[in-house]
Amino acid sequence: MNTLLLSGGKDDILKAGEILARGGLVAIPTETVYGLAANALDGNAVRRIFEAKGRPMDNPLIVHIADFSDIKRFKLVSEIPEKAVKLAEKFWSGPLTIIMPKGESIPDEVSAGLDTVAVRFPSHKTAQEVIKAAGVPLAAPSANLSGSPSPTCAEHVMSDLNGRIDAVLDGGECKVGLESTVITLVTEPPGLLRPGGVTAEEIEEVIGKIEIDDAVLHQLKSGEKAASPGMKYKHYSPKAEVVLIVASDEDYINYVNERKGEGVAALCYDGDEKSLEVKALTLGEKNDYGEQAHELFKRLREVDELDGIKTVYARCPRPDGVGMAVYNRLIRAAGFEVIELEKL
Ligand code: AMP
Ligand code: MG
């Protein structure tokens, strides 16, 4: 299949809408990461997403809408919880996904057989325009091959999916750089299933106490069931092994430098590179979690372009605020391998 590269112009948005309306796959920009979109109401179209990504069929997809009223209009949920209205008023459009009891129009392929559905209203103008042009809500997981880092620009999408999907709509770099925060309202208290650009603290200000799901910060024990199926998979991994190092600035630098000459690279904070004696990729300022979120996936992809690197020693942010989202992605990229030279 020849994958069309579309720009964000009006004609191209209409073209993307047409492809989607007839059951095709288009990768679209959003403020979080690029999404691989299909008509969310068409089970056959949605099945093609799983095939193109190599995504396990038991991992449900997020349904993207272009207006809050789309939830009722397309019968996406069986009931809109009061807390969903409050969250939507505060955080939509934006990087927050809300899980609710699913409605009659949701095919099993979207919900992976669960009785719930995840809904998000993205703030990216192009994403909104494509949803409107398609005339239906769009199911869209991240537009990468399953297991690799999520794409934050059109080149990343092409490098993973060229020839496997109908089109990519280029909308430049994604603002947030990590996938949306996922909150479920089908449990009481509500549960944070995946941290993202909207923080747990911000959500609690609006709807009160929430529970951070165990899988957010820890590895599930074997046999334990994931509340969010996506959280059980190893994820975001470059080909080299990633190891997280919890350490002071000085201890981190010494630890890495002691291993130079062993095919080692560093994923570090701004300034560390001056003292490091190995190839260093920076995530941003030590205390700027927003910048680290923005840079992380790009840097993980860059690791694959380095020759002869077997191990990447990554610095480990504190799991507070947006740092929780960065930590959550890094620890999965590392397959939960953490070396603690100090307490986090
Ligand atoms: P992605 O589309 O790559 O951003 O992944 C979507 C994430 O949302 C995955 O971690 C899914 O497991 C999660 N998700 C989607 N729908 C549901 C649902 N109904 N219940 C729990 N988690 C969900
Ligand atoms: Mg994904």
PDB file of C-alpha atoms in Angstrom, residues 135-276:
ATOM      1  CA  GLY A 135     -18.404  12.863  10.305  1.00  0.00           C
ATOM      2  CA  VAL A 136     -17.853  10.164  12.950  1.00  0.00           C
ATOM      3  CA  PRO A 137     -15.827   9.771  16.160  1.00  0.00           C
ATOM      4  CA  LEU A 138     -12.370   8.302  15.564  1.00  0.00           C
ATOM      5  CA  ALA A 139     -10.757   5.425  17.420  1.00  0.00           C
ATOM      6  CA  ALA A 140      -7.064   6.254  17.600  1.00  0.00           C
ATOM      7  CA  PRO A 141      -4.222   4.625  19.520  1.00  0.00           C
ATOM      8  CA  SER A 142      -0.711   6.022  19.163  1.00  0.00           C
ATOM      9  CA  ALA A 143       0.483   5.757  15.540  1.00  0.00           C
ATOM     10  CA  ASN A 144       3.571   3.603  16.180  1.00  0.00           C
ATOM     11  CA  LEU A 145       4.303  -0.082  15.763  1.00  0.00           C
ATOM     12  CA  SER A 146       3.224  -1.771  18.980  1.00  0.00           C
ATOM     13  CA  GLY A 147       6.055  -1.703  21.520  1.00  0.00           C
ATOM     14  CA  SER A 148       8.044   1.175  20.029  1.00  0.00           C
ATOM     15  CA  PRO A 149       7.997   4.769  21.355  1.00  0.00           C
ATOM     16  CA  SER A 150       4.887   6.795  20.467  1.00  0.00           C
ATOM     17  CA  PRO A 151       5.365   9.189  17.524  1.00  0.00           C
ATOM     18  CA  THR A 152       5.574  12.914  18.194  1.00  0.00           C
ATOM     19  CA  CYS A 153       6.061  13.991  14.557  1.00  0.00           C
ATOM     20  CA  ALA A 154       5.003  12.761  11.100  1.00  0.00           C
ATOM     21  CA  GLU A 155       8.504  11.361  10.355  1.00  0.00           C
ATOM     22  CA  HIS A 156       8.221   8.995  13.329  1.00  0.00           C
ATOM     23  CA  VAL A 157       4.887   7.727  11.986  1.00  0.00           C
ATOM     24  CA  MET A 158       6.340   7.185   8.503  1.00  0.00           C
ATOM     25  CA  SER A 159       9.334   5.360   9.885  1.00  0.00           C
ATOM     26  CA  ASP A 160       7.006   2.841  11.631  1.00  0.00           C
ATOM     27  CA  LEU A 161       3.931   2.630   9.393  1.00  0.00           C
ATOM     28  CA  ASN A 162       4.882   3.663   5.838  1.00  0.00           C
ATOM     29  CA  GLY A 163       3.165   1.190   3.498  1.00  0.00           C
ATOM     30  CA  ARG A 164       0.830  -0.109   6.235  1.00  0.00           C
ATOM     31  CA  ILE A 165      -1.734   2.734   6.405  1.00  0.00           C
ATOM     32  CA  ASP A 166      -3.579   4.940   3.892  1.00  0.00           C
ATOM     33  CA  ALA A 167      -2.223   8.351   4.908  1.00  0.00           C
ATOM     34  CA  VAL A 168      -0.330  10.502   7.398  1.00  0.00           C
ATOM     35  CA  LEU A 169      -1.481  14.061   8.035  1.00  0.00           C
ATOM     36  CA  ASP A 170       1.542  16.178   8.955  1.00  0.00           C
ATOM     37  CA  GLY A 171       0.710  18.713  11.674  1.00  0.00           C
ATOM     38  CA  GLY A 172       4.224  19.348  12.976  1.00  0.00           C
ATOM     39  CA  GLU A 173       5.506  18.395  16.424  1.00  0.00           C
ATOM     40  CA  CYS A 174       3.098  17.408  19.214  1.00  0.00           C
ATOM     41  CA  LYS A 175       2.929  19.875  22.091  1.00  0.00           C
ATOM     42  CA  VAL A 176       2.707  17.533  25.091  1.00  0.00           C
ATOM     43  CA  GLY A 177       4.741  14.646  23.669  1.00  0.00           C
ATOM     44  CA  LEU A 178       3.253  11.901  25.900  1.00  0.00           C
ATOM     45  CA  GLU A 179      -0.117  10.160  25.618  1.00  0.00           C
ATOM     46  CA  SER A 180      -3.187  11.434  27.482  1.00  0.00           C
ATOM     47  CA  THR A 181      -3.938  10.944  31.155  1.00  0.00           C
ATOM     48  CA  VAL A 182      -6.495   8.101  31.517  1.00  0.00           C
ATOM     49  CA  ILE A 183      -9.029   8.194  34.368  1.00  0.00           C
ATOM     50  CA  THR A 184     -11.786   5.656  34.941  1.00  0.00           C
ATOM     51  CA  LEU A 185     -15.102   6.768  36.428  1.00  0.00           C
ATOM     52  CA  VAL A 186     -16.579   3.275  36.581  1.00  0.00           C
ATOM     53  CA  THR A 187     -14.912   2.639  39.943  1.00  0.00           C
ATOM     54  CA  GLU A 188     -15.420   4.527  43.195  1.00  0.00           C
ATOM     55  CA  PRO A 189     -13.165   6.299  43.956  1.00  0.00           C
ATOM     56  CA  PRO A 190     -12.203   6.981  40.324  1.00  0.00           C
ATOM     57  CA  GLY A 191      -8.869   5.470  39.266  1.00  0.00           C
ATOM     58  CA  LEU A 192      -5.901   6.978  37.457  1.00  0.00           C
ATOM     59  CA  LEU A 193      -4.903   4.283  34.954  1.00  0.00           C
ATOM     60  CA  ARG A 194      -2.280   6.224  33.024  1.00  0.00           C
ATOM     61  CA  PRO A 195      -0.598   9.508  34.021  1.00  0.00           C
ATOM     62  CA  GLY A 196      -0.175  12.231  31.382  1.00  0.00           C
ATOM     63  CA  GLY A 197      -0.262  15.978  30.818  1.00  0.00           C
ATOM     64  CA  VAL A 198      -3.233  16.481  33.177  1.00  0.00           C
ATOM     65  CA  THR A 199      -1.921  15.549  36.631  1.00  0.00           C
ATOM     66  CA  ALA A 200      -3.504  13.514  39.439  1.00  0.00           C
ATOM     67  CA  GLU A 201      -3.337  16.607  41.654  1.00  0.00           C
ATOM     68  CA  GLU A 202      -5.265  18.707  39.100  1.00  0.00           C
ATOM     69  CA  ILE A 203      -7.952  16.024  38.740  1.00  0.00           C
ATOM     70  CA  GLU A 204      -8.401  15.741  42.519  1.00  0.00           C
ATOM     71  CA  GLU A 205      -9.066  19.470  42.710  1.00  0.00           C
ATOM     72  CA  VAL A 206     -12.110  18.934  40.486  1.00  0.00           C
ATOM     73  CA  ILE A 207     -13.606  15.571  41.556  1.00  0.00           C
ATOM     74  CA  GLY A 208     -11.999  14.811  44.920  1.00  0.00           C
ATOM     75  CA  LYS A 209     -10.057  11.710  45.899  1.00  0.00           C
ATOM     76  CA  ILE A 210      -8.831   9.394  43.150  1.00  0.00           C
ATOM     77  CA  GLU A 211      -6.806   6.210  43.386  1.00  0.00           C
ATOM     78  CA  ILE A 212      -3.528   5.775  41.504  1.00  0.00           C
ATOM     79  CA  ASP A 213      -3.723   2.317  39.933  1.00  0.00           C
ATOM     80  CA  ASP A 214      -0.920  -0.034  41.052  1.00  0.00           C
ATOM     81  CA  ALA A 215       0.232  -0.563  37.464  1.00  0.00           C
ATOM     82  CA  VAL A 216       1.084   3.156  37.063  1.00  0.00           C
ATOM     83  CA  LEU A 217       4.267   3.026  39.139  1.00  0.00           C
ATOM     84  CA  HIS A 218       4.905  -0.690  39.717  1.00  0.00           C
ATOM     85  CA  GLN A 219       5.277  -3.845  37.702  1.00  0.00           C
ATOM     86  CA  LEU A 220       2.203  -6.069  37.883  1.00  0.00           C
ATOM     87  CA  LYS A 221       2.811  -9.376  39.599  1.00  0.00           C
ATOM     88  CA  SER A 222       2.445 -12.357  37.291  1.00  0.00           C
ATOM     89  CA  GLY A 223      -1.214 -13.315  36.942  1.00  0.00           C
ATOM     90  CA  GLU A 224      -2.417  -9.908  38.250  1.00  0.00           C
ATOM     91  CA  LYS A 225      -5.124  -8.352  36.050  1.00  0.00           C
ATOM     92  CA  ALA A 226      -4.479  -4.878  34.603  1.00  0.00           C
ATOM     93  CA  ALA A 227      -7.331  -2.344  35.000  1.00  0.00           C
ATOM     94  CA  SER A 228      -5.926  -0.767  31.833  1.00  0.00           C
ATOM     95  CA  PRO A 229      -4.818  -3.585  29.524  1.00  0.00           C
ATOM     96  CA  GLY A 230      -2.196  -1.360  27.829  1.00  0.00           C
ATOM     97  CA  MET A 231      -0.285  -1.004  31.091  1.00  0.00           C
ATOM     98  CA  LYS A 232       0.751  -4.657  31.215  1.00  0.00           C
ATOM     99  CA  TYR A 233       2.877  -4.544  28.062  1.00  0.00           C
ATOM    100  CA  LYS A 234       6.549  -3.638  27.744  1.00  0.00           C
ATOM    101  CA  HIS A 235       6.447  -0.414  25.838  1.00  0.00           C
ATOM    102  CA  TYR A 236       8.284   2.536  24.382  1.00  0.00           C
ATOM    103  CA  SER A 237      11.459   0.516  23.990  1.00  0.00           C
ATOM    104  CA  PRO A 238      14.384   1.338  21.790  1.00  0.00           C
ATOM    105  CA  LYS A 239      16.474  -1.652  20.695  1.00  0.00           C
ATOM    106  CA  ALA A 240      19.176  -0.935  23.269  1.00  0.00           C
ATOM    107  CA  GLU A 241      18.459  -1.891  26.879  1.00  0.00           C
ATOM    108  CA  VAL A 242      17.286   1.048  29.002  1.00  0.00           C
ATOM    109  CA  VAL A 243      18.192   1.099  32.710  1.00  0.00           C
ATOM    110  CA  LEU A 244      16.871   3.753  35.111  1.00  0.00           C
ATOM    111  CA  ILE A 245      19.319   5.183  37.610  1.00  0.00           C
ATOM    112  CA  VAL A 246      18.027   6.836  40.782  1.00  0.00           C
ATOM    113  CA  ALA A 247      21.010   8.836  42.017  1.00  0.00           C
ATOM    114  CA  SER A 248      22.397  12.260  42.848  1.00  0.00           C
ATOM    115  CA  ASP A 249      23.923  14.217  39.936  1.00  0.00           C
ATOM    116  CA  GLU A 250      27.425  13.210  40.955  1.00  0.00           C
ATOM    117  CA  ASP A 251      26.687   9.520  41.581  1.00  0.00           C
ATOM    118  CA  TYR A 252      24.847   9.233  38.255  1.00  0.00           C
ATOM    119  CA  ILE A 253      27.757  10.718  36.323  1.00  0.00           C
ATOM    120  CA  ASN A 254      30.309   8.519  38.094  1.00  0.00           C
ATOM    121  CA  TYR A 255      28.201   5.405  37.562  1.00  0.00           C
ATOM    122  CA  VAL A 256      27.931   6.035  33.818  1.00  0.00           C
ATOM    123  CA  ASN A 257      31.540   7.139  33.312  1.00  0.00           C
ATOM    124  CA  GLU A 258      32.808   3.990  35.067  1.00  0.00           C
ATOM    125  CA  ARG A 259      31.105   2.032  32.279  1.00  0.00           C
ATOM    126  CA  LYS A 260      32.356   3.990  29.263  1.00  0.00           C
ATOM    127  CA  GLY A 261      33.759   1.781  26.523  1.00  0.00           C
ATOM    128  CA  GLU A 262      31.034  -0.800  27.182  1.00  0.00           C
ATOM    129  CA  GLY A 263      28.612   0.413  24.468  1.00  0.00           C
ATOM    130  CA  VAL A 264      26.911   2.789  26.876  1.00  0.00           C
ATOM    131  CA  ALA A 265      24.925   5.996  26.293  1.00  0.00           C
ATOM    132  CA  ALA A 266      23.227   8.414  28.710  1.00  0.00           C
ATOM    133  CA  LEU A 267      19.705   9.835  28.757  1.00  0.00           C
ATOM    134  CA  CYS A 268      20.312  12.723  31.116  1.00  0.00           C
ATOM    135  CA  TYR A 269      19.396  16.240  32.210  1.00  0.00           C
ATOM    136  CA  ASP A 270      20.721  19.479  30.731  1.00  0.00           C
ATOM    137  CA  GLY A 271      24.261  20.123  31.961  1.00  0.00           C
ATOM    138  CA  ASP A 272      25.096  16.455  32.738  1.00  0.00           C
ATOM    139  CA  GLU A 273      26.590  16.079  29.267  1.00  0.00           C
ATOM    140  CA  LYS A 274      29.489  18.361  30.263  1.00  0.00           C
ATOM    141  CA  SER A 275      30.738  15.807  32.771  1.00  0.00           C
ATOM    142  CA  LEU A 276      29.736  12.621  30.951  1.00  0.00           C
TER     143      LEU A 276
END
